[in-house]
Amino acid sequence: MRCRYFALAVAGVILVGAPARAQDAATLRRNMIGQWELSTTERSKTCVVTLKNDTSPQGLKLELEPDCAKALPFTKDIAAWNIKGLDIVRLQNPTGEAVIDFTEVESGIFEGIRTGEGVYILQNLAAARSLTKSMDQMIGDWSMVRGSGRVVCGLTLTNTETTQDNFAVFLKPRCDPLVANFNPKQWRLERGELLMMSTSGEIWHFEADDNAQWRRVPDSADPLILLRQ
């Protein structure tokens, strides 16, 4: 008798839980309807994808802008989209196989990986275009200063692509040895941070205080700050 009651209790839990799981997937599907930007992590290559609520034999319908295959060659295999499980947004080929699967890593930002290629980002088109404006605002001359206000180096952030998703940075003469020895050659914006990379692979992280000031993290008693010139 105890086994019978246990089985009924388990069945009850399953029945109670099922609508909640279905609702999660249904909510995700509803929230995905609209225009999205599919891009490399630093948006050097982008493609606009319109996800629709209409069904087709291949899955849910979508539209890719004409230049998608040129910017991101793998998109030529995408025929439809769907929600898999509770939280996977799948861009799939005509037989339903994944071309790329995305999961949400931040509110409204989805990340997917293609083996041998790297990470790709799917985010709301309006938000992505706002980010473009932010990156454009970074191009130009900056001063690197200590918390006391002492200038330790001048540098220029450019939009000249060096490697995929990274851009050239140039130090001006007479930099403090700390910065000169680090000798950054590339920069990029990534998830709200400004990253500077040296040829040795060392990375400095900066977080924005405002549009004209970025502070190196982790913070210290004598912080290193980037100021717009």
PDB file of C-alpha atoms in Angstrom:
ATOM      1  CA  MET A   1       0.000   0.000   0.000  1.00  0.00           C
ATOM      2  CA  ARG A   2       2.851   2.370   0.881  1.00  0.00           C
ATOM      3  CA  CYS A   3       4.380   1.746  -2.585  1.00  0.00           C
ATOM      4  CA  ARG A   4       1.066   2.567  -4.214  1.00  0.00           C
ATOM      5  CA  TYR A   5       0.799   5.897  -2.349  1.00  0.00           C
ATOM      6  CA  PHE A   6       4.449   6.681  -3.207  1.00  0.00           C
ATOM      7  CA  ALA A   7       3.806   6.035  -6.919  1.00  0.00           C
ATOM      8  CA  LEU A   8       0.729   8.266  -6.847  1.00  0.00           C
ATOM      9  CA  ALA A   9       2.696  11.020  -5.120  1.00  0.00           C
ATOM     10  CA  VAL A  10       5.466  10.861  -7.728  1.00  0.00           C
ATOM     11  CA  ALA A  11       2.883  10.963 -10.523  1.00  0.00           C
ATOM     12  CA  GLY A  12       1.314  14.009  -8.888  1.00  0.00           C
ATOM     13  CA  VAL A  13       4.640  15.823  -8.775  1.00  0.00           C
ATOM     14  CA  ILE A  14       5.220  15.082 -12.466  1.00  0.00           C
ATOM     15  CA  LEU A  15       1.756  16.316 -13.416  1.00  0.00           C
ATOM     16  CA  VAL A  16       2.125  19.457 -11.343  1.00  0.00           C
ATOM     17  CA  GLY A  17       5.595  20.189 -12.784  1.00  0.00           C
ATOM     18  CA  ALA A  18       4.772  19.590 -16.437  1.00  0.00           C
ATOM     19  CA  PRO A  19       2.712  22.748 -17.092  1.00  0.00           C
ATOM     20  CA  ALA A  20       5.440  24.939 -15.548  1.00  0.00           C
ATOM     21  CA  ARG A  21       8.109  23.458 -17.818  1.00  0.00           C
ATOM     22  CA  ALA A  22       5.849  23.779 -20.861  1.00  0.00           C
ATOM     23  CA  GLN A  23       5.141  27.398 -19.902  1.00  0.00           C
ATOM     24  CA  ASP A  24       8.871  28.176 -19.695  1.00  0.00           C
ATOM     25  CA  ALA A  25       9.442  26.905 -23.228  1.00  0.00           C
ATOM     26  CA  ALA A  26       6.311  28.646 -24.492  1.00  0.00           C
ATOM     27  CA  THR A  27       7.402  31.933 -22.920  1.00  0.00           C
ATOM     28  CA  LEU A  28      10.843  31.653 -24.464  1.00  0.00           C
ATOM     29  CA  ARG A  29       9.323  30.976 -27.878  1.00  0.00           C
ATOM     30  CA  ARG A  30       7.045  34.001 -27.543  1.00  0.00           C
ATOM     31  CA  ASN A  31       9.903  36.241 -26.418  1.00  0.00           C
ATOM     32  CA  MET A  32      12.081  35.237 -29.370  1.00  0.00           C
ATOM     33  CA  ILE A  33       9.654  36.465 -32.031  1.00  0.00           C
ATOM     34  CA  GLY A  34      11.194  39.460 -33.793  1.00  0.00           C
ATOM     35  CA  GLN A  35      14.495  40.699 -35.198  1.00  0.00           C
ATOM     36  CA  TRP A  36      17.810  39.520 -33.795  1.00  0.00           C
ATOM     37  CA  GLU A  37      21.442  40.080 -34.625  1.00  0.00           C
ATOM     38  CA  LEU A  38      23.583  36.967 -35.067  1.00  0.00           C
ATOM     39  CA  SER A  39      27.256  37.868 -34.782  1.00  0.00           C
ATOM     40  CA  THR A  40      30.771  36.978 -33.777  1.00  0.00           C
ATOM     41  CA  THR A  41      31.547  37.885 -30.177  1.00  0.00           C
ATOM     42  CA  GLU A  42      32.826  41.349 -31.045  1.00  0.00           C
ATOM     43  CA  ARG A  43      30.360  41.951 -33.876  1.00  0.00           C
ATOM     44  CA  SER A  44      32.950  42.284 -36.622  1.00  0.00           C
ATOM     45  CA  LYS A  45      30.677  39.994 -38.670  1.00  0.00           C
ATOM     46  CA  THR A  46      26.920  40.293 -38.286  1.00  0.00           C
ATOM     47  CA  CYS A  47      23.673  38.997 -39.758  1.00  0.00           C
ATOM     48  CA  VAL A  48      20.073  40.056 -39.090  1.00  0.00           C
ATOM     49  CA  VAL A  49      17.691  37.157 -38.403  1.00  0.00           C
ATOM     50  CA  THR A  50      13.925  37.607 -38.176  1.00  0.00           C
ATOM     51  CA  LEU A  51      12.314  34.848 -36.107  1.00  0.00           C
ATOM     52  CA  LYS A  52       8.632  34.218 -36.847  1.00  0.00           C
ATOM     53  CA  ASN A  53       5.814  32.381 -35.094  1.00  0.00           C
ATOM     54  CA  ASP A  54       4.616  30.672 -38.289  1.00  0.00           C
ATOM     55  CA  THR A  55       5.257  26.967 -38.726  1.00  0.00           C
ATOM     56  CA  SER A  56       6.675  25.147 -41.724  1.00  0.00           C
ATOM     57  CA  PRO A  57       7.607  21.515 -42.428  1.00  0.00           C
ATOM     58  CA  GLN A  58      11.181  22.364 -41.340  1.00  0.00           C
ATOM     59  CA  GLY A  59      10.166  24.095 -38.069  1.00  0.00           C
ATOM     60  CA  LEU A  60       9.323  27.683 -37.197  1.00  0.00           C
ATOM     61  CA  LYS A  61       9.892  30.131 -40.026  1.00  0.00           C
ATOM     62  CA  LEU A  62      12.663  32.721 -40.149  1.00  0.00           C
ATOM     63  CA  GLU A  63      14.234  35.147 -42.578  1.00  0.00           C
ATOM     64  CA  LEU A  64      17.934  35.891 -43.019  1.00  0.00           C
ATOM     65  CA  GLU A  65      19.076  39.155 -44.564  1.00  0.00           C
ATOM     66  CA  PRO A  66      20.652  38.666 -48.035  1.00  0.00           C
ATOM     67  CA  ASP A  67      24.294  39.131 -46.956  1.00  0.00           C
ATOM     68  CA  CYS A  68      24.187  36.630 -44.079  1.00  0.00           C
ATOM     69  CA  ALA A  69      25.935  33.809 -45.930  1.00  0.00           C
ATOM     70  CA  LYS A  70      28.714  36.172 -46.983  1.00  0.00           C
ATOM     71  CA  ALA A  71      29.306  37.412 -43.430  1.00  0.00           C
ATOM     72  CA  LEU A  72      28.723  34.078 -41.660  1.00  0.00           C
ATOM     73  CA  PRO A  73      29.000  31.179 -44.136  1.00  0.00           C
ATOM     74  CA  PHE A  74      27.360  28.603 -41.859  1.00  0.00           C
ATOM     75  CA  THR A  75      24.063  30.502 -42.069  1.00  0.00           C
ATOM     76  CA  LYS A  76      23.487  29.150 -45.586  1.00  0.00           C
ATOM     77  CA  ASP A  77      22.450  25.875 -43.901  1.00  0.00           C
ATOM     78  CA  ILE A  78      19.805  27.502 -41.682  1.00  0.00           C
ATOM     79  CA  ALA A  79      16.219  26.828 -42.792  1.00  0.00           C
ATOM     80  CA  ALA A  80      14.152  27.240 -39.609  1.00  0.00           C
ATOM     81  CA  TRP A  81      14.292  27.732 -35.854  1.00  0.00           C
ATOM     82  CA  ASN A  82      12.785  26.053 -32.809  1.00  0.00           C
ATOM     83  CA  ILE A  83      12.886  25.764 -29.039  1.00  0.00           C
ATOM     84  CA  LYS A  84      14.495  22.562 -27.761  1.00  0.00           C
ATOM     85  CA  GLY A  85      14.037  21.429 -24.189  1.00  0.00           C
ATOM     86  CA  LEU A  86      13.374  24.293 -21.804  1.00  0.00           C
ATOM     87  CA  ASP A  87      15.934  26.876 -22.790  1.00  0.00           C
ATOM     88  CA  ILE A  88      17.679  26.120 -26.093  1.00  0.00           C
ATOM     89  CA  VAL A  89      17.046  28.306 -29.135  1.00  0.00           C
ATOM     90  CA  ARG A  90      17.992  26.202 -32.144  1.00  0.00           C
ATOM     91  CA  LEU A  91      18.745  27.473 -35.642  1.00  0.00           C
ATOM     92  CA  GLN A  92      18.384  24.315 -37.681  1.00  0.00           C
ATOM     93  CA  ASN A  93      18.763  22.840 -41.139  1.00  0.00           C
ATOM     94  CA  PRO A  94      15.825  21.464 -43.205  1.00  0.00           C
ATOM     95  CA  THR A  95      15.956  18.082 -41.418  1.00  0.00           C
ATOM     96  CA  GLY A  96      15.793  19.639 -37.940  1.00  0.00           C
ATOM     97  CA  GLU A  97      19.455  19.134 -37.061  1.00  0.00           C
ATOM     98  CA  ALA A  98      21.174  21.954 -35.203  1.00  0.00           C
ATOM     99  CA  VAL A  99      23.255  24.382 -37.213  1.00  0.00           C
ATOM    100  CA  ILE A 100      23.841  26.204 -33.927  1.00  0.00           C
ATOM    101  CA  ASP A 101      22.169  26.037 -30.490  1.00  0.00           C
ATOM    102  CA  PHE A 102      21.911  29.109 -28.261  1.00  0.00           C
ATOM    103  CA  THR A 103      21.332  29.449 -24.532  1.00  0.00           C
ATOM    104  CA  GLU A 104      20.736  32.675 -22.632  1.00  0.00           C
ATOM    105  CA  VAL A 105      23.831  33.868 -20.763  1.00  0.00           C
ATOM    106  CA  GLU A 106      22.531  37.337 -19.851  1.00  0.00           C
ATOM    107  CA  SER A 107      19.126  38.931 -20.124  1.00  0.00           C
ATOM    108  CA  GLY A 108      18.381  39.087 -23.849  1.00  0.00           C
ATOM    109  CA  ILE A 109      21.819  37.800 -24.880  1.00  0.00           C
ATOM    110  CA  PHE A 110      22.236  34.235 -26.149  1.00  0.00           C
ATOM    111  CA  GLU A 111      25.500  32.398 -26.776  1.00  0.00           C
ATOM    112  CA  GLY A 112      26.209  29.469 -29.071  1.00  0.00           C
ATOM    113  CA  ILE A 113      29.336  27.545 -30.035  1.00  0.00           C
ATOM    114  CA  ARG A 114      30.301  25.994 -33.354  1.00  0.00           C
ATOM    115  CA  THR A 115      33.076  23.434 -33.050  1.00  0.00           C
ATOM    116  CA  GLY A 116      36.243  24.623 -34.741  1.00  0.00           C
ATOM    117  CA  GLU A 117      34.873  28.139 -35.260  1.00  0.00           C
ATOM    118  CA  GLY A 118      34.183  29.627 -31.850  1.00  0.00           C
ATOM    119  CA  VAL A 119      31.457  31.509 -30.020  1.00  0.00           C
ATOM    120  CA  TYR A 120      28.572  33.376 -31.636  1.00  0.00           C
ATOM    121  CA  ILE A 121      26.101  35.797 -30.063  1.00  0.00           C
ATOM    122  CA  LEU A 122      22.368  36.237 -30.685  1.00  0.00           C
ATOM    123  CA  GLN A 123      20.868  39.430 -29.275  1.00  0.00           C
ATOM    124  CA  ASN A 124      17.971  41.784 -29.856  1.00  0.00           C
ATOM    125  CA  LEU A 125      18.680  43.900 -32.936  1.00  0.00           C
ATOM    126  CA  ALA A 126      17.880  47.232 -31.274  1.00  0.00           C
ATOM    127  CA  ALA A 127      20.171  46.443 -28.343  1.00  0.00           C
ATOM    128  CA  ALA A 128      22.934  45.327 -30.718  1.00  0.00           C
ATOM    129  CA  ARG A 129      22.747  48.558 -32.700  1.00  0.00           C
ATOM    130  CA  SER A 130      22.953  50.518 -29.467  1.00  0.00           C
ATOM    131  CA  LEU A 131      26.158  48.600 -28.707  1.00  0.00           C
ATOM    132  CA  THR A 132      27.589  49.651 -32.084  1.00  0.00           C
ATOM    133  CA  LYS A 133      27.197  53.265 -31.056  1.00  0.00           C
ATOM    134  CA  SER A 134      29.042  52.513 -27.815  1.00  0.00           C
ATOM    135  CA  MET A 135      31.964  50.957 -29.671  1.00  0.00           C
ATOM    136  CA  ASP A 136      32.171  53.881 -32.082  1.00  0.00           C
ATOM    137  CA  GLN A 137      32.437  56.151 -29.052  1.00  0.00           C
ATOM    138  CA  MET A 138      35.593  54.292 -27.952  1.00  0.00           C
ATOM    139  CA  ILE A 139      37.640  55.096 -31.065  1.00  0.00           C
ATOM    140  CA  GLY A 140      40.228  57.820 -30.498  1.00  0.00           C
ATOM    141  CA  ASP A 141      42.803  59.080 -28.005  1.00  0.00           C
ATOM    142  CA  TRP A 142      42.819  58.170 -24.309  1.00  0.00           C
ATOM    143  CA  SER A 143      44.981  58.897 -21.259  1.00  0.00           C
ATOM    144  CA  MET A 144      45.817  56.227 -18.703  1.00  0.00           C
ATOM    145  CA  VAL A 145      46.043  57.825 -15.258  1.00  0.00           C
ATOM    146  CA  ARG A 146      46.459  56.795 -11.651  1.00  0.00           C
ATOM    147  CA  GLY A 147      43.784  57.504  -9.052  1.00  0.00           C
ATOM    148  CA  SER A 148      45.836  60.537  -7.991  1.00  0.00           C
ATOM    149  CA  GLY A 149      45.407  61.984 -11.475  1.00  0.00           C
ATOM    150  CA  ARG A 150      48.997  61.360 -12.581  1.00  0.00           C
ATOM    151  CA  VAL A 151      49.137  60.523 -16.297  1.00  0.00           C
ATOM    152  CA  VAL A 152      51.116  57.329 -16.921  1.00  0.00           C
ATOM    153  CA  CYS A 153      50.484  56.816 -20.648  1.00  0.00           C
ATOM    154  CA  GLY A 154      48.649  58.044 -23.710  1.00  0.00           C
ATOM    155  CA  LEU A 155      47.131  55.622 -26.203  1.00  0.00           C
ATOM    156  CA  THR A 156      44.921  55.434 -29.266  1.00  0.00           C
ATOM    157  CA  LEU A 157      42.114  52.911 -29.760  1.00  0.00           C
ATOM    158  CA  THR A 158      41.443  52.249 -33.452  1.00  0.00           C
ATOM    159  CA  ASN A 159      38.845  50.346 -35.462  1.00  0.00           C
ATOM    160  CA  THR A 160      41.570  48.592 -37.484  1.00  0.00           C
ATOM    161  CA  GLU A 161      40.899  44.855 -37.186  1.00  0.00           C
ATOM    162  CA  THR A 162      44.039  42.885 -36.281  1.00  0.00           C
ATOM    163  CA  THR A 163      42.662  39.408 -35.667  1.00  0.00           C
ATOM    164  CA  GLN A 164      39.048  38.263 -35.629  1.00  0.00           C
ATOM    165  CA  ASP A 165      37.065  40.549 -33.297  1.00  0.00           C
ATOM    166  CA  ASN A 166      40.175  42.405 -32.035  1.00  0.00           C
ATOM    167  CA  PHE A 167      41.345  45.899 -32.976  1.00  0.00           C
ATOM    168  CA  ALA A 168      44.674  47.711 -32.903  1.00  0.00           C
ATOM    169  CA  VAL A 169      45.763  49.902 -29.989  1.00  0.00           C
ATOM    170  CA  PHE A 170      48.855  52.131 -30.108  1.00  0.00           C
ATOM    171  CA  LEU A 171      50.811  53.512 -27.157  1.00  0.00           C
ATOM    172  CA  LYS A 172      52.222  57.021 -27.339  1.00  0.00           C
ATOM    173  CA  PRO A 173      55.852  57.765 -26.344  1.00  0.00           C
ATOM    174  CA  ARG A 174      57.128  58.014 -22.748  1.00  0.00           C
ATOM    175  CA  CYS A 175      54.697  55.619 -21.064  1.00  0.00           C
ATOM    176  CA  ASP A 176      55.215  54.489 -17.474  1.00  0.00           C
ATOM    177  CA  PRO A 177      57.233  51.194 -17.375  1.00  0.00           C
ATOM    178  CA  LEU A 178      54.184  49.322 -16.030  1.00  0.00           C
ATOM    179  CA  VAL A 179      52.226  50.108 -19.193  1.00  0.00           C
ATOM    180  CA  ALA A 180      55.225  50.022 -21.550  1.00  0.00           C
ATOM    181  CA  ASN A 181      56.168  46.525 -20.346  1.00  0.00           C
ATOM    182  CA  PHE A 182      52.575  45.340 -20.745  1.00  0.00           C
ATOM    183  CA  ASN A 183      52.640  46.875 -24.259  1.00  0.00           C
ATOM    184  CA  PRO A 184      49.048  46.218 -25.382  1.00  0.00           C
ATOM    185  CA  LYS A 185      48.579  45.620 -29.101  1.00  0.00           C
ATOM    186  CA  GLN A 186      44.868  44.789 -29.347  1.00  0.00           C
ATOM    187  CA  TRP A 187      41.590  45.766 -27.700  1.00  0.00           C
ATOM    188  CA  ARG A 188      37.924  44.830 -27.809  1.00  0.00           C
ATOM    189  CA  LEU A 189      34.658  45.300 -25.940  1.00  0.00           C
ATOM    190  CA  GLU A 190      33.259  42.164 -24.361  1.00  0.00           C
ATOM    191  CA  ARG A 191      30.175  41.935 -22.156  1.00  0.00           C
ATOM    192  CA  GLY A 192      30.491  45.442 -20.818  1.00  0.00           C
ATOM    193  CA  GLU A 193      34.251  45.359 -20.340  1.00  0.00           C
ATOM    194  CA  LEU A 194      37.102  46.877 -22.338  1.00  0.00           C
ATOM    195  CA  LEU A 195      39.874  44.321 -22.792  1.00  0.00           C
ATOM    196  CA  MET A 196      43.461  45.128 -23.746  1.00  0.00           C
ATOM    197  CA  MET A 197      45.730  42.276 -24.859  1.00  0.00           C
ATOM    198  CA  SER A 198      49.508  42.079 -25.142  1.00  0.00           C
ATOM    199  CA  THR A 199      51.405  39.880 -27.593  1.00  0.00           C
ATOM    200  CA  SER A 200      52.316  37.614 -24.649  1.00  0.00           C
ATOM    201  CA  GLY A 201      48.634  36.886 -24.024  1.00  0.00           C
ATOM    202  CA  GLU A 202      48.269  39.032 -20.898  1.00  0.00           C
ATOM    203  CA  ILE A 203      44.882  40.772 -20.640  1.00  0.00           C
ATOM    204  CA  TRP A 204      43.906  43.882 -18.719  1.00  0.00           C
ATOM    205  CA  HIS A 205      40.201  44.332 -17.928  1.00  0.00           C
ATOM    206  CA  PHE A 206      38.518  47.728 -17.581  1.00  0.00           C
ATOM    207  CA  GLU A 207      34.953  48.468 -16.470  1.00  0.00           C
ATOM    208  CA  ALA A 208      33.118  51.684 -17.338  1.00  0.00           C
ATOM    209  CA  ASP A 209      32.416  54.292 -14.704  1.00  0.00           C
ATOM    210  CA  ASP A 210      30.787  56.355 -17.462  1.00  0.00           C
ATOM    211  CA  ASN A 211      31.240  56.868 -21.227  1.00  0.00           C
ATOM    212  CA  ALA A 212      34.478  58.810 -20.728  1.00  0.00           C
ATOM    213  CA  GLN A 213      36.123  56.843 -17.892  1.00  0.00           C
ATOM    214  CA  TRP A 214      37.074  53.177 -17.493  1.00  0.00           C
ATOM    215  CA  ARG A 215      38.684  51.672 -14.371  1.00  0.00           C
ATOM    216  CA  ARG A 216      40.965  48.632 -14.378  1.00  0.00           C
ATOM    217  CA  VAL A 217      39.600  45.633 -12.468  1.00  0.00           C
ATOM    218  CA  PRO A 218      40.130  44.146 -10.006  1.00  0.00           C
ATOM    219  CA  ASP A 219      40.313  47.516  -8.278  1.00  0.00           C
ATOM    220  CA  SER A 220      43.261  48.591  -6.148  1.00  0.00           C
ATOM    221  CA  ALA A 221      44.276  51.328  -3.712  1.00  0.00           C
ATOM    222  CA  ASP A 222      46.006  53.124  -6.590  1.00  0.00           C
ATOM    223  CA  PRO A 223      43.617  52.434  -9.497  1.00  0.00           C
ATOM    224  CA  LEU A 224      44.494  52.632 -13.160  1.00  0.00           C
ATOM    225  CA  ILE A 225      41.918  54.672 -15.078  1.00  0.00           C
ATOM    226  CA  LEU A 226      41.320  55.339 -18.768  1.00  0.00           C
ATOM    227  CA  LEU A 227      40.116  58.882 -19.523  1.00  0.00           C
ATOM    228  CA  ARG A 228      38.933  60.200 -22.868  1.00  0.00           C
ATOM    229  CA  GLN A 229      41.239  62.956 -24.132  1.00  0.00           C
TER     230      GLN A 229
END
